[in-house]
């Protein structure tokens, strides 16, 4: 709508009148009106050397018409036209005009038109912001649908493999796939950033899973063994975390939990850098009864404030 207003016959007539009436001398008119609008000086000078059909030099009005025609399809058309109108709306050098009264009438018209254009500009800006928020909301809703669908598929996979205790290797690889796809789903939601598996320390150390949340990096280790995990399984993760930068923590996921002494031993460790996550925690995250990000934040809060390495999902429901 705003572009249509700038391309209207009335707006073009106003700009023509501004160029033709505010300043009597062409060179001064260029310096005070056209130059601030971005009109090329060489182009303007070429117009001053052209003649009309009657064999006379182009008048300022004819020059204005040619300029408007030349810029109409230019990317900066609105910007140029607005600049000329705004310059006129603030004009007070009426002594430069050939006819002061005509110049004053043109300035008054420029002020009125600029006010209308500004109102339309504000309206357009509000409409654009409304459309942006609407698109953002729709995008977020679609991402949420995709997330729920992905979590449902992962939950089916998790439940289907839970009873296959006779194949520990299958359980382990499936768990790694489920957890990585879970983190990837929240990466797509832009709530955390997944770091793909990699090797470090001259290929001597494998990092199977990692992500970044709130500026901190987390190294993930997963266990799905028939026995509960002991402190020795956590020592491997402690080593990887300690060999990382200061803003690195660990997440230890043990589907069947851990032995009774594990939590006490973690509490005795002055380096509180490991969050514990059980199979029940993982299932609750997959059902979305407690969102994964909220769960991690709760666990981190308990670890930092109360030195509790394990805060179960059952306490969050």
Short mmCIF file of N, CA and C in Angstrom, two decimals, residues 47-200:
data_model
loop_
_atom_site.label_atom_id
_atom_site.label_comp_id
_atom_site.label_asym_id
_atom_site.label_seq_id
_atom_site.Cartn_x
_atom_site.Cartn_y
_atom_site.Cartn_z
N UNK A 47 20.80 16.09 -17.65
CA UNK A 47 19.45 16.59 -17.92
C UNK A 47 19.46 18.09 -18.19
N UNK A 48 20.34 18.80 -17.52
CA UNK A 48 20.41 20.25 -17.73
C UNK A 48 20.95 20.61 -19.12
N UNK A 49 21.52 19.64 -19.79
CA UNK A 49 22.07 19.89 -21.12
C UNK A 49 21.16 19.36 -22.22
N UNK A 50 19.98 18.87 -21.81
CA UNK A 50 19.03 18.34 -22.79
C UNK A 50 18.00 19.41 -23.16
N UNK A 51 17.45 19.28 -24.38
CA UNK A 51 16.42 20.21 -24.85
C UNK A 51 15.11 19.46 -25.06
N UNK A 52 14.02 20.19 -24.93
CA UNK A 52 12.70 19.59 -25.12
C UNK A 52 12.30 19.62 -26.60
N UNK A 53 11.07 19.26 -26.87
CA UNK A 53 10.60 19.20 -28.25
C UNK A 53 10.56 20.55 -28.93
N UNK A 54 10.54 21.61 -28.14
CA UNK A 54 10.51 22.97 -28.71
C UNK A 54 11.91 23.52 -28.93
N UNK A 55 12.92 22.69 -28.62
CA UNK A 55 14.29 23.13 -28.81
C UNK A 55 14.82 23.99 -27.68
N UNK A 56 14.10 24.03 -26.55
CA UNK A 56 14.54 24.82 -25.41
C UNK A 56 15.12 23.88 -24.33
N UNK A 57 15.98 24.46 -23.46
CA UNK A 57 16.54 23.66 -22.37
C UNK A 57 15.40 23.16 -21.47
N UNK A 58 15.58 21.95 -20.97
CA UNK A 58 14.54 21.40 -20.09
C UNK A 58 14.32 22.30 -18.88
N UNK A 59 13.04 22.52 -18.55
CA UNK A 59 12.72 23.27 -17.35
C UNK A 59 12.89 22.37 -16.12
N UNK A 60 12.86 22.97 -14.93
CA UNK A 60 12.96 22.17 -13.70
C UNK A 60 11.80 21.18 -13.61
N UNK A 61 10.64 21.58 -14.07
CA UNK A 61 9.47 20.70 -14.06
C UNK A 61 9.68 19.50 -14.99
N UNK A 62 10.26 19.76 -16.16
CA UNK A 62 10.54 18.66 -17.11
C UNK A 62 11.65 17.76 -16.58
N UNK A 63 12.62 18.37 -15.93
CA UNK A 63 13.70 17.58 -15.31
C UNK A 63 13.12 16.68 -14.22
N UNK A 64 12.21 17.23 -13.42
CA UNK A 64 11.57 16.46 -12.34
C UNK A 64 10.83 15.26 -12.92
N UNK A 65 10.10 15.47 -14.00
CA UNK A 65 9.35 14.39 -14.64
C UNK A 65 10.27 13.27 -15.11
N UNK A 66 11.40 13.65 -15.71
CA UNK A 66 12.36 12.64 -16.20
C UNK A 66 13.01 11.88 -15.03
N UNK A 67 13.29 12.60 -13.94
CA UNK A 67 13.90 11.95 -12.78
C UNK A 67 12.93 10.92 -12.19
N UNK A 68 11.67 11.30 -12.03
CA UNK A 68 10.68 10.38 -11.47
C UNK A 68 10.52 9.15 -12.34
N UNK A 69 10.48 9.35 -13.66
CA UNK A 69 10.37 8.21 -14.59
C UNK A 69 11.58 7.30 -14.48
N UNK A 70 12.76 7.91 -14.34
CA UNK A 70 14.00 7.14 -14.29
C UNK A 70 14.12 6.29 -13.02
N UNK A 71 13.61 6.81 -11.90
CA UNK A 71 13.79 6.10 -10.62
C UNK A 71 12.61 5.21 -10.24
N UNK A 72 11.54 5.26 -11.02
CA UNK A 72 10.30 4.58 -10.62
C UNK A 72 10.49 3.09 -10.36
N UNK A 73 11.35 2.45 -11.12
CA UNK A 73 11.59 1.01 -10.92
C UNK A 73 12.88 0.73 -10.14
N UNK A 74 13.44 1.78 -9.57
CA UNK A 74 14.66 1.65 -8.79
C UNK A 74 14.33 1.10 -7.40
N UNK A 75 15.25 0.34 -6.84
CA UNK A 75 15.04 -0.26 -5.52
C UNK A 75 14.85 0.79 -4.44
N UNK A 76 15.47 1.96 -4.63
CA UNK A 76 15.39 3.03 -3.63
C UNK A 76 14.34 4.09 -3.98
N UNK A 77 13.38 3.72 -4.82
CA UNK A 77 12.38 4.69 -5.27
C UNK A 77 11.67 5.37 -4.09
N UNK A 78 11.14 4.57 -3.17
CA UNK A 78 10.42 5.15 -2.03
C UNK A 78 11.32 6.04 -1.19
N UNK A 79 12.55 5.58 -0.97
CA UNK A 79 13.49 6.34 -0.16
C UNK A 79 13.79 7.70 -0.79
N UNK A 80 13.98 7.72 -2.12
CA UNK A 80 14.29 8.97 -2.82
C UNK A 80 13.10 9.92 -2.76
N UNK A 81 11.91 9.39 -3.05
CA UNK A 81 10.72 10.23 -3.05
C UNK A 81 10.44 10.78 -1.66
N UNK A 82 10.59 9.95 -0.65
CA UNK A 82 10.35 10.41 0.73
C UNK A 82 11.35 11.49 1.11
N UNK A 83 12.60 11.32 0.71
CA UNK A 83 13.63 12.31 1.05
C UNK A 83 13.28 13.68 0.47
N UNK A 84 12.81 13.69 -0.76
CA UNK A 84 12.45 14.96 -1.41
C UNK A 84 11.27 15.60 -0.68
N UNK A 85 10.26 14.78 -0.35
CA UNK A 85 9.07 15.31 0.34
C UNK A 85 9.44 15.79 1.74
N UNK A 86 10.29 15.03 2.44
CA UNK A 86 10.69 15.42 3.80
C UNK A 86 11.49 16.73 3.78
N UNK A 87 12.38 16.85 2.80
CA UNK A 87 13.15 18.09 2.66
C UNK A 87 12.21 19.28 2.49
N UNK A 88 11.19 19.08 1.66
CA UNK A 88 10.22 20.16 1.42
C UNK A 88 9.41 20.47 2.67
N UNK A 89 9.06 19.44 3.44
CA UNK A 89 8.24 19.66 4.64
C UNK A 89 8.99 20.48 5.69
N UNK A 90 10.33 20.46 5.65
CA UNK A 90 11.14 21.19 6.61
C UNK A 90 11.70 22.49 6.01
N UNK A 91 11.23 22.85 4.83
CA UNK A 91 11.80 23.96 4.06
C UNK A 91 11.46 25.32 4.69
N UNK A 92 12.48 26.21 4.76
CA UNK A 92 12.24 27.57 5.26
C UNK A 92 13.01 28.63 4.46
N UNK A 93 13.64 28.19 3.37
CA UNK A 93 14.45 29.12 2.57
C UNK A 93 13.63 29.65 1.38
N UNK A 94 12.54 30.32 1.70
CA UNK A 94 11.62 30.76 0.66
C UNK A 94 12.20 31.87 -0.22
N UNK A 95 13.25 32.51 0.26
CA UNK A 95 13.87 33.56 -0.56
C UNK A 95 14.54 33.01 -1.82
N UNK A 96 14.75 31.69 -1.85
CA UNK A 96 15.37 31.07 -3.02
C UNK A 96 14.37 30.79 -4.14
N UNK A 97 13.08 30.89 -3.81
CA UNK A 97 12.05 30.56 -4.81
C UNK A 97 11.78 31.73 -5.75
N UNK A 98 11.30 31.38 -6.91
CA UNK A 98 10.90 32.41 -7.87
C UNK A 98 9.58 33.05 -7.42
N UNK A 99 8.72 32.23 -6.81
CA UNK A 99 7.44 32.72 -6.31
C UNK A 99 7.27 32.18 -4.89
N UNK A 100 7.43 33.05 -3.89
CA UNK A 100 7.40 32.63 -2.50
C UNK A 100 6.06 32.00 -2.11
N UNK A 101 4.96 32.55 -2.61
CA UNK A 101 3.63 32.06 -2.23
C UNK A 101 3.38 30.64 -2.75
N UNK A 102 3.81 30.40 -3.98
CA UNK A 102 3.69 29.05 -4.56
C UNK A 102 4.56 28.08 -3.78
N UNK A 103 5.76 28.53 -3.42
CA UNK A 103 6.67 27.68 -2.66
C UNK A 103 6.08 27.32 -1.30
N UNK A 104 5.47 28.31 -0.64
CA UNK A 104 4.86 28.05 0.68
C UNK A 104 3.70 27.05 0.57
N UNK A 105 2.91 27.20 -0.49
CA UNK A 105 1.79 26.26 -0.70
C UNK A 105 2.33 24.84 -0.95
N UNK A 106 3.43 24.73 -1.67
CA UNK A 106 4.04 23.43 -1.94
C UNK A 106 4.57 22.80 -0.65
N UNK A 107 5.19 23.61 0.19
CA UNK A 107 5.72 23.12 1.46
C UNK A 107 4.59 22.62 2.35
N UNK A 108 3.48 23.35 2.41
CA UNK A 108 2.33 22.94 3.21
C UNK A 108 1.78 21.60 2.72
N UNK A 109 1.70 21.46 1.40
CA UNK A 109 1.22 20.20 0.83
C UNK A 109 2.18 19.06 1.17
N UNK A 110 3.48 19.34 1.13
CA UNK A 110 4.48 18.32 1.45
C UNK A 110 4.32 17.85 2.89
N UNK A 111 4.04 18.78 3.80
CA UNK A 111 3.84 18.41 5.20
C UNK A 111 2.62 17.51 5.37
N UNK A 112 1.55 17.84 4.67
CA UNK A 112 0.32 17.03 4.75
C UNK A 112 0.56 15.62 4.20
N UNK A 113 1.18 15.54 3.05
CA UNK A 113 1.44 14.24 2.42
C UNK A 113 2.39 13.40 3.27
N UNK A 114 3.43 14.03 3.80
CA UNK A 114 4.39 13.30 4.63
C UNK A 114 3.69 12.71 5.85
N UNK A 115 2.75 13.47 6.44
CA UNK A 115 2.00 12.96 7.58
C UNK A 115 1.21 11.72 7.22
N UNK A 116 0.57 11.75 6.05
CA UNK A 116 -0.20 10.58 5.59
C UNK A 116 0.72 9.39 5.35
N UNK A 117 1.85 9.66 4.69
CA UNK A 117 2.81 8.58 4.41
C UNK A 117 3.33 7.97 5.70
N UNK A 118 3.59 8.81 6.70
CA UNK A 118 4.09 8.30 7.97
C UNK A 118 3.04 7.43 8.67
N UNK A 119 1.78 7.86 8.59
CA UNK A 119 0.70 7.05 9.18
C UNK A 119 0.62 5.68 8.51
N UNK A 120 0.73 5.70 7.17
CA UNK A 120 0.71 4.43 6.45
C UNK A 120 1.95 3.60 6.78
N UNK A 121 3.07 4.30 6.97
CA UNK A 121 4.30 3.59 7.33
C UNK A 121 4.16 2.90 8.66
N UNK A 122 3.56 3.59 9.64
CA UNK A 122 3.34 2.99 10.95
C UNK A 122 2.38 1.81 10.86
N UNK A 123 1.35 1.98 10.04
CA UNK A 123 0.38 0.90 9.85
C UNK A 123 1.05 -0.32 9.22
N UNK A 124 1.86 -0.07 8.20
CA UNK A 124 2.57 -1.17 7.53
C UNK A 124 3.53 -1.87 8.49
N UNK A 125 4.23 -1.06 9.31
CA UNK A 125 5.17 -1.64 10.26
C UNK A 125 4.45 -2.55 11.26
N UNK A 126 3.28 -2.10 11.72
CA UNK A 126 2.49 -2.91 12.65
C UNK A 126 2.00 -4.19 11.98
N UNK A 127 1.59 -4.06 10.71
CA UNK A 127 1.12 -5.24 9.97
C UNK A 127 2.26 -6.23 9.75
N UNK A 128 3.45 -5.69 9.43
CA UNK A 128 4.61 -6.57 9.24
C UNK A 128 4.97 -7.29 10.53
N UNK A 129 4.93 -6.54 11.64
CA UNK A 129 5.25 -7.14 12.94
C UNK A 129 4.22 -8.21 13.30
N UNK A 130 2.95 -7.90 12.99
CA UNK A 130 1.89 -8.88 13.25
C UNK A 130 2.11 -10.15 12.44
N UNK A 131 2.44 -9.98 11.16
CA UNK A 131 2.69 -11.13 10.29
C UNK A 131 3.92 -11.91 10.73
N UNK A 132 4.94 -11.16 11.19
CA UNK A 132 6.16 -11.83 11.67
C UNK A 132 5.86 -12.69 12.90
N UNK A 133 5.11 -12.12 13.83
CA UNK A 133 4.75 -12.87 15.05
C UNK A 133 3.86 -14.05 14.72
N UNK A 134 2.95 -13.85 13.76
CA UNK A 134 2.07 -14.93 13.35
C UNK A 134 2.86 -16.08 12.73
N UNK A 135 3.80 -15.71 11.84
CA UNK A 135 4.64 -16.73 11.18
C UNK A 135 5.52 -17.44 12.20
N UNK A 136 6.02 -16.66 13.16
CA UNK A 136 6.87 -17.23 14.20
C UNK A 136 6.07 -18.20 15.07
N UNK A 137 4.84 -17.81 15.38
CA UNK A 137 3.97 -18.66 16.19
C UNK A 137 3.63 -19.95 15.45
N UNK A 138 3.31 -19.83 14.16
CA UNK A 138 2.99 -21.00 13.35
C UNK A 138 4.20 -21.92 13.22
N UNK A 139 5.38 -21.31 13.06
CA UNK A 139 6.61 -22.09 12.95
C UNK A 139 6.89 -22.85 14.25
N UNK A 140 6.67 -22.15 15.36
CA UNK A 140 6.88 -22.78 16.67
C UNK A 140 5.90 -23.92 16.89
N UNK A 141 4.63 -23.70 16.49
CA UNK A 141 3.61 -24.74 16.64
C UNK A 141 3.94 -25.96 15.79
N UNK A 142 4.44 -25.72 14.57
CA UNK A 142 4.81 -26.83 13.70
C UNK A 142 6.00 -27.59 14.27
N UNK A 143 6.96 -26.84 14.82
CA UNK A 143 8.11 -27.50 15.44
C UNK A 143 7.67 -28.35 16.63
N UNK A 144 6.70 -27.82 17.38
CA UNK A 144 6.18 -28.55 18.54
C UNK A 144 5.51 -29.85 18.10
N UNK A 145 4.73 -29.77 16.99
CA UNK A 145 4.09 -30.98 16.45
C UNK A 145 5.14 -32.00 16.01
N UNK A 146 6.16 -31.50 15.32
CA UNK A 146 7.22 -32.39 14.85
C UNK A 146 7.95 -33.02 16.03
N UNK A 147 8.16 -32.23 17.09
CA UNK A 147 8.84 -32.75 18.28
C UNK A 147 8.02 -33.86 18.92
N UNK A 148 6.72 -33.63 19.09
CA UNK A 148 5.85 -34.65 19.70
C UNK A 148 5.84 -35.92 18.87
N UNK A 149 5.78 -35.78 17.55
CA UNK A 149 5.79 -36.94 16.68
C UNK A 149 7.11 -37.72 16.81
N UNK A 150 8.22 -36.98 16.87
CA UNK A 150 9.52 -37.61 17.02
C UNK A 150 9.63 -38.32 18.36
N UNK A 151 9.14 -37.67 19.42
CA UNK A 151 9.20 -38.29 20.76
C UNK A 151 8.35 -39.55 20.82
N UNK A 152 7.21 -39.53 20.16
CA UNK A 152 6.35 -40.73 20.14
C UNK A 152 7.04 -41.90 19.48
N UNK A 153 7.74 -41.62 18.37
CA UNK A 153 8.48 -42.69 17.68
C UNK A 153 9.62 -43.23 18.55
N UNK A 154 10.32 -42.31 19.23
CA UNK A 154 11.41 -42.72 20.10
C UNK A 154 10.90 -43.53 21.29
N UNK A 155 9.73 -43.15 21.81
CA UNK A 155 9.14 -43.88 22.93
C UNK A 155 8.78 -45.30 22.52
N UNK A 156 8.21 -45.44 21.32
CA UNK A 156 7.89 -46.77 20.81
C UNK A 156 9.14 -47.64 20.69
N UNK A 157 10.21 -47.03 20.19
CA UNK A 157 11.48 -47.76 20.05
C UNK A 157 12.02 -48.14 21.42
N UNK A 158 11.96 -47.21 22.35
CA UNK A 158 12.46 -47.45 23.71
C UNK A 158 11.69 -48.59 24.37
N UNK A 159 10.36 -48.55 24.29
CA UNK A 159 9.54 -49.58 24.92
C UNK A 159 9.72 -50.93 24.25
N UNK A 160 9.92 -50.92 22.93
CA UNK A 160 10.06 -52.19 22.21
C UNK A 160 11.35 -52.91 22.54
N UNK A 161 12.38 -52.13 22.89
CA UNK A 161 13.68 -52.75 23.17
C UNK A 161 13.85 -53.09 24.64
N UNK A 162 12.98 -52.54 25.49
CA UNK A 162 13.13 -52.73 26.94
C UNK A 162 13.07 -54.20 27.35
N UNK A 163 12.25 -54.97 26.66
CA UNK A 163 12.12 -56.37 27.06
C UNK A 163 13.17 -57.29 26.47
N UNK A 164 14.05 -56.77 25.61
CA UNK A 164 15.04 -57.63 24.94
C UNK A 164 16.35 -57.65 25.72
N UNK A 165 16.26 -58.17 26.93
CA UNK A 165 17.43 -58.19 27.81
C UNK A 165 18.50 -59.17 27.34
N UNK A 166 18.11 -60.10 26.42
CA UNK A 166 19.08 -61.10 25.96
C UNK A 166 20.10 -60.54 24.99
N UNK A 167 19.91 -59.33 24.53
CA UNK A 167 20.82 -58.74 23.55
C UNK A 167 21.34 -57.40 24.05
N UNK A 168 22.36 -57.41 24.93
CA UNK A 168 22.86 -56.16 25.51
C UNK A 168 23.46 -55.21 24.48
N UNK A 169 24.09 -55.78 23.43
CA UNK A 169 24.68 -54.91 22.41
C UNK A 169 23.61 -54.12 21.67
N UNK A 170 22.48 -54.80 21.35
CA UNK A 170 21.38 -54.13 20.68
C UNK A 170 20.80 -53.05 21.57
N UNK A 171 20.67 -53.34 22.86
CA UNK A 171 20.16 -52.34 23.80
C UNK A 171 21.06 -51.11 23.81
N UNK A 172 22.36 -51.36 23.87
CA UNK A 172 23.31 -50.24 23.95
C UNK A 172 23.27 -49.35 22.74
N UNK A 173 23.29 -49.94 21.55
CA UNK A 173 23.28 -49.14 20.32
C UNK A 173 21.94 -48.43 20.14
N UNK A 174 20.85 -49.13 20.53
CA UNK A 174 19.53 -48.51 20.42
C UNK A 174 19.41 -47.33 21.38
N UNK A 175 19.92 -47.49 22.60
CA UNK A 175 19.88 -46.40 23.58
C UNK A 175 20.65 -45.19 23.06
N UNK A 176 21.83 -45.44 22.52
CA UNK A 176 22.63 -44.33 21.99
C UNK A 176 21.88 -43.60 20.88
N UNK A 177 21.20 -44.37 20.03
CA UNK A 177 20.44 -43.78 18.93
C UNK A 177 19.26 -42.96 19.47
N UNK A 178 18.55 -43.52 20.46
CA UNK A 178 17.39 -42.82 21.03
C UNK A 178 17.81 -41.51 21.68
N UNK A 179 18.86 -41.55 22.48
CA UNK A 179 19.30 -40.35 23.20
C UNK A 179 19.80 -39.28 22.21
N UNK A 180 20.58 -39.70 21.24
CA UNK A 180 21.08 -38.72 20.26
C UNK A 180 19.95 -38.09 19.45
N UNK A 181 18.96 -38.92 19.09
CA UNK A 181 17.82 -38.38 18.35
C UNK A 181 16.94 -37.49 19.24
N UNK A 182 16.90 -37.80 20.53
CA UNK A 182 16.17 -36.95 21.47
C UNK A 182 16.81 -35.57 21.55
N UNK A 183 18.13 -35.54 21.68
CA UNK A 183 18.84 -34.26 21.72
C UNK A 183 18.72 -33.52 20.39
N UNK A 184 18.77 -34.27 19.30
CA UNK A 184 18.63 -33.65 17.97
C UNK A 184 17.26 -32.99 17.82
N UNK A 185 16.23 -33.62 18.39
CA UNK A 185 14.88 -33.05 18.30
C UNK A 185 14.82 -31.70 19.00
N UNK A 186 15.49 -31.58 20.13
CA UNK A 186 15.49 -30.30 20.84
C UNK A 186 16.47 -29.31 20.21
N UNK A 187 17.44 -29.83 19.48
CA UNK A 187 18.31 -28.95 18.70
C UNK A 187 17.48 -28.25 17.62
N UNK A 188 16.59 -29.01 16.97
CA UNK A 188 15.72 -28.43 15.94
C UNK A 188 14.77 -27.41 16.55
N UNK A 189 14.45 -27.58 17.82
CA UNK A 189 13.61 -26.60 18.54
C UNK A 189 14.42 -25.39 18.98
N UNK A 190 15.74 -25.44 18.73
CA UNK A 190 16.66 -24.35 19.07
C UNK A 190 16.73 -24.12 20.58
N UNK A 191 16.57 -25.21 21.36
CA UNK A 191 16.64 -25.10 22.81
C UNK A 191 17.98 -25.61 23.36
N UNK A 192 18.69 -26.35 22.55
CA UNK A 192 20.07 -26.74 22.86
C UNK A 192 20.79 -26.98 21.55
N UNK A 193 22.09 -27.18 21.63
CA UNK A 193 22.89 -27.40 20.42
C UNK A 193 23.61 -28.73 20.53
N UNK A 194 23.34 -29.61 19.60
CA UNK A 194 23.96 -30.94 19.61
C UNK A 194 25.36 -30.88 19.04
N UNK A 195 26.27 -31.58 19.68
CA UNK A 195 27.62 -31.75 19.16
C UNK A 195 27.76 -33.21 18.75
N UNK A 196 28.05 -33.45 17.49
CA UNK A 196 28.14 -34.82 17.00
C UNK A 196 29.30 -35.57 17.63
N UNK A 197 29.20 -36.90 17.63
CA UNK A 197 30.25 -37.75 18.20
C UNK A 197 31.60 -37.43 17.56
N UNK A 198 32.65 -37.46 18.37
CA UNK A 198 33.98 -37.15 17.86
C UNK A 198 35.04 -37.83 18.72
N UNK A 199 36.25 -37.85 18.19
CA UNK A 199 37.39 -38.38 18.93
C UNK A 199 38.35 -37.23 19.23
N UNK A 200 39.08 -37.32 20.33
CA UNK A 200 40.03 -36.27 20.69
C UNK A 200 41.25 -36.88 21.35
#
